Amino acid sequence: MGLVGVQENGDGNGDVLSEISLGTKPKYTRMDSDLDEAEEEDLPSSNKHDSKKYIMACAVFASLNSVLLGYDVGVMSGAIIFIQQDLKITEVQQEVLVGILSIISLLGSLAGGKTSDVIGRKWTIGLAAVIFQTGGAIMALAPSFKVLMIGRLLAGVGIGFGVMIAPVYIAEISPAIARGSLTSFPEICINLGILLGYISNYEFSELPPHINWRLMLGVGLLPSLVIALALFIIPESPRWLVVQNRIEEARLVLRKISESEKEAEEKLKEIQVAAGLANAEKYEAKAVWKEILCPSPPVRRMLITGCGIQCFQQITGIDTTVYYSPIIFKNAGITETTQLLAATVTVGFTKTLFILIAIFLIDKVGRKPLLYASTIGMTVCLFSLSLSLAFLDHAKVGIVLAILSVCGNVASFSVGLGPICWVLSSEIFPLRLRAQASALGAVGSRVSSGIISMSFLSVSRAITVAGTFFVFGIISCSAVAFVHYCVPETKGKTLEEIEVLFHDKDDESQGNEVEMGDVERLMQKS
């Protein structure tokens, strides 16, 4: 996406499509237009401005499901305190209630790839919202733990759909020069949702226990109204439309998100080649899963990178830091419930602030440098938190160090591993495999999150909270090595070009799997 636009904007990767001649004129001429010369002079600038705003709006609307996920994560950290008081649930039930959402979301993630290929990316976003909101309403009105779990299960399926489809949709409508920033929008919305959940906990904490947690959960239903309106604004993914052979519809969408009609046509040709329409070939679902389950060396490298980064995002303990932050601060020495919830709000603000910083850096600094900074920073903060809980608990300096360590951990996560995980998993796979492979990566993320969240209290009782975070620190060390050896730099490259990064020079036997457009580019560059 954004192939011609990248060159016109002066991006450093302007030689990406060296075979496409842009000509020497900065303007283009519409052969079928009756516009006079003055109108033609103004049109490209206007289109450029409008297309950027339109793409931005689409990315924001597509990311709204992530607000629901973030809100659920944030609000449950406080609501669980009052649910325990109201419904008298056990510690094991608390673990199950918190962690089951991530586990069950794998059903949504697995179904999301196929569903988005059948009904489209746009309507899969809507389906995710409907399922999640149904579950949310049941939870808010639940009279017992069993009914609460039914709502939780439905909400988990909706989250599985949402976390899988939003990055894919945004990556498929975004220009290469801004794809990293735009694809990070879901992570911004997750952090915003977490912050709103923390604030909701604090605001409703003074109400009676049988009311406050219901209001905390019920407020999360409000974004569904905005999502319903968004479905009438955002377009379908042009890449999905091309795969469905709905070429004219794809052309109309591309004209809205491109800076000129010429650029739209160039993008359309590129997508058609990538989709295999040039030789009328289509991948059936069985063929796609066969290629994923029995991968060639390039596809295997993609899967290792995409699924690996998703798992490392969760097994470094970020969800336990968010879900159980009141327990962490209680172990550090804070005893008042209101103070505990106020401390979590500080964590939420930190997490949200640094995800915004990441958005400005991701397409300038690149993916890999931010991942290095993120994983190294998380490692230091996790070890620091472990030491503060082990040797300085209930001391004032220990409380301060624990809060700073938790804030530093979420800040490091938000500046790199948090957003870039979703960026990479949505951009490294070729079009024919993108939906299902992204869904597989989301499954790895949700399963890892669920296992960590459901076992945290039990493991902490066995080896202490300090010991648990020491283990997370060791895992974070291995994440640094994974980034070094398995993650390529994709900054500024088109979706079709990124596939080439995973082909070794020795993989000549797999050459037939390189997209036709990429073969032509490689031949010209050599």
Short mmCIF file of N, CA and C in Angstrom, two decimals, residues 195 198-199 202 340-350:
data_model
loop_
_atom_site.label_atom_id
_atom_site.label_comp_id
_atom_site.label_asym_id
_atom_site.label_seq_id
_atom_site.Cartn_x
_atom_site.Cartn_y
_atom_site.Cartn_z
N LEU A 195 -6.63 2.44 30.99
CA LEU A 195 -6.67 3.65 31.81
C LEU A 195 -8.09 3.97 32.24
N TYR A 198 -9.16 1.62 34.97
CA TYR A 198 -8.59 2.00 36.27
C TYR A 198 -9.34 3.17 36.89
N ILE A 199 -9.64 4.17 36.05
CA ILE A 199 -10.36 5.35 36.54
C ILE A 199 -11.76 4.96 37.02
N TYR A 202 -11.61 3.42 40.40
CA TYR A 202 -11.40 4.42 41.46
C TYR A 202 -12.67 5.21 41.73
N LEU A 340 -4.66 1.77 46.73
CA LEU A 340 -4.27 0.75 45.76
C LEU A 340 -4.80 1.09 44.36
N LEU A 341 -6.07 1.48 44.30
CA LEU A 341 -6.69 1.80 43.01
C LEU A 341 -6.11 3.08 42.44
N ALA A 342 -5.77 4.04 43.30
CA ALA A 342 -5.14 5.28 42.83
C ALA A 342 -3.77 4.99 42.22
N ALA A 343 -3.03 4.05 42.83
CA ALA A 343 -1.72 3.67 42.28
C ALA A 343 -1.86 3.03 40.90
N THR A 344 -2.93 2.24 40.71
CA THR A 344 -3.14 1.62 39.40
C THR A 344 -3.45 2.67 38.33
N VAL A 345 -4.12 3.76 38.72
CA VAL A 345 -4.39 4.84 37.77
C VAL A 345 -3.08 5.44 37.26
N THR A 346 -2.10 5.56 38.16
CA THR A 346 -0.77 6.05 37.76
C THR A 346 -0.14 5.12 36.73
N VAL A 347 -0.29 3.82 36.94
CA VAL A 347 0.21 2.84 35.98
C VAL A 347 -0.49 3.02 34.63
N GLY A 348 -1.81 3.22 34.67
CA GLY A 348 -2.58 3.40 33.44
C GLY A 348 -2.15 4.63 32.66
N PHE A 349 -1.93 5.74 33.35
CA PHE A 349 -1.48 6.97 32.69
C PHE A 349 -0.10 6.75 32.05
N THR A 350 0.79 6.09 32.76
CA THR A 350 2.13 5.82 32.23
C THR A 350 2.06 4.96 30.97
#
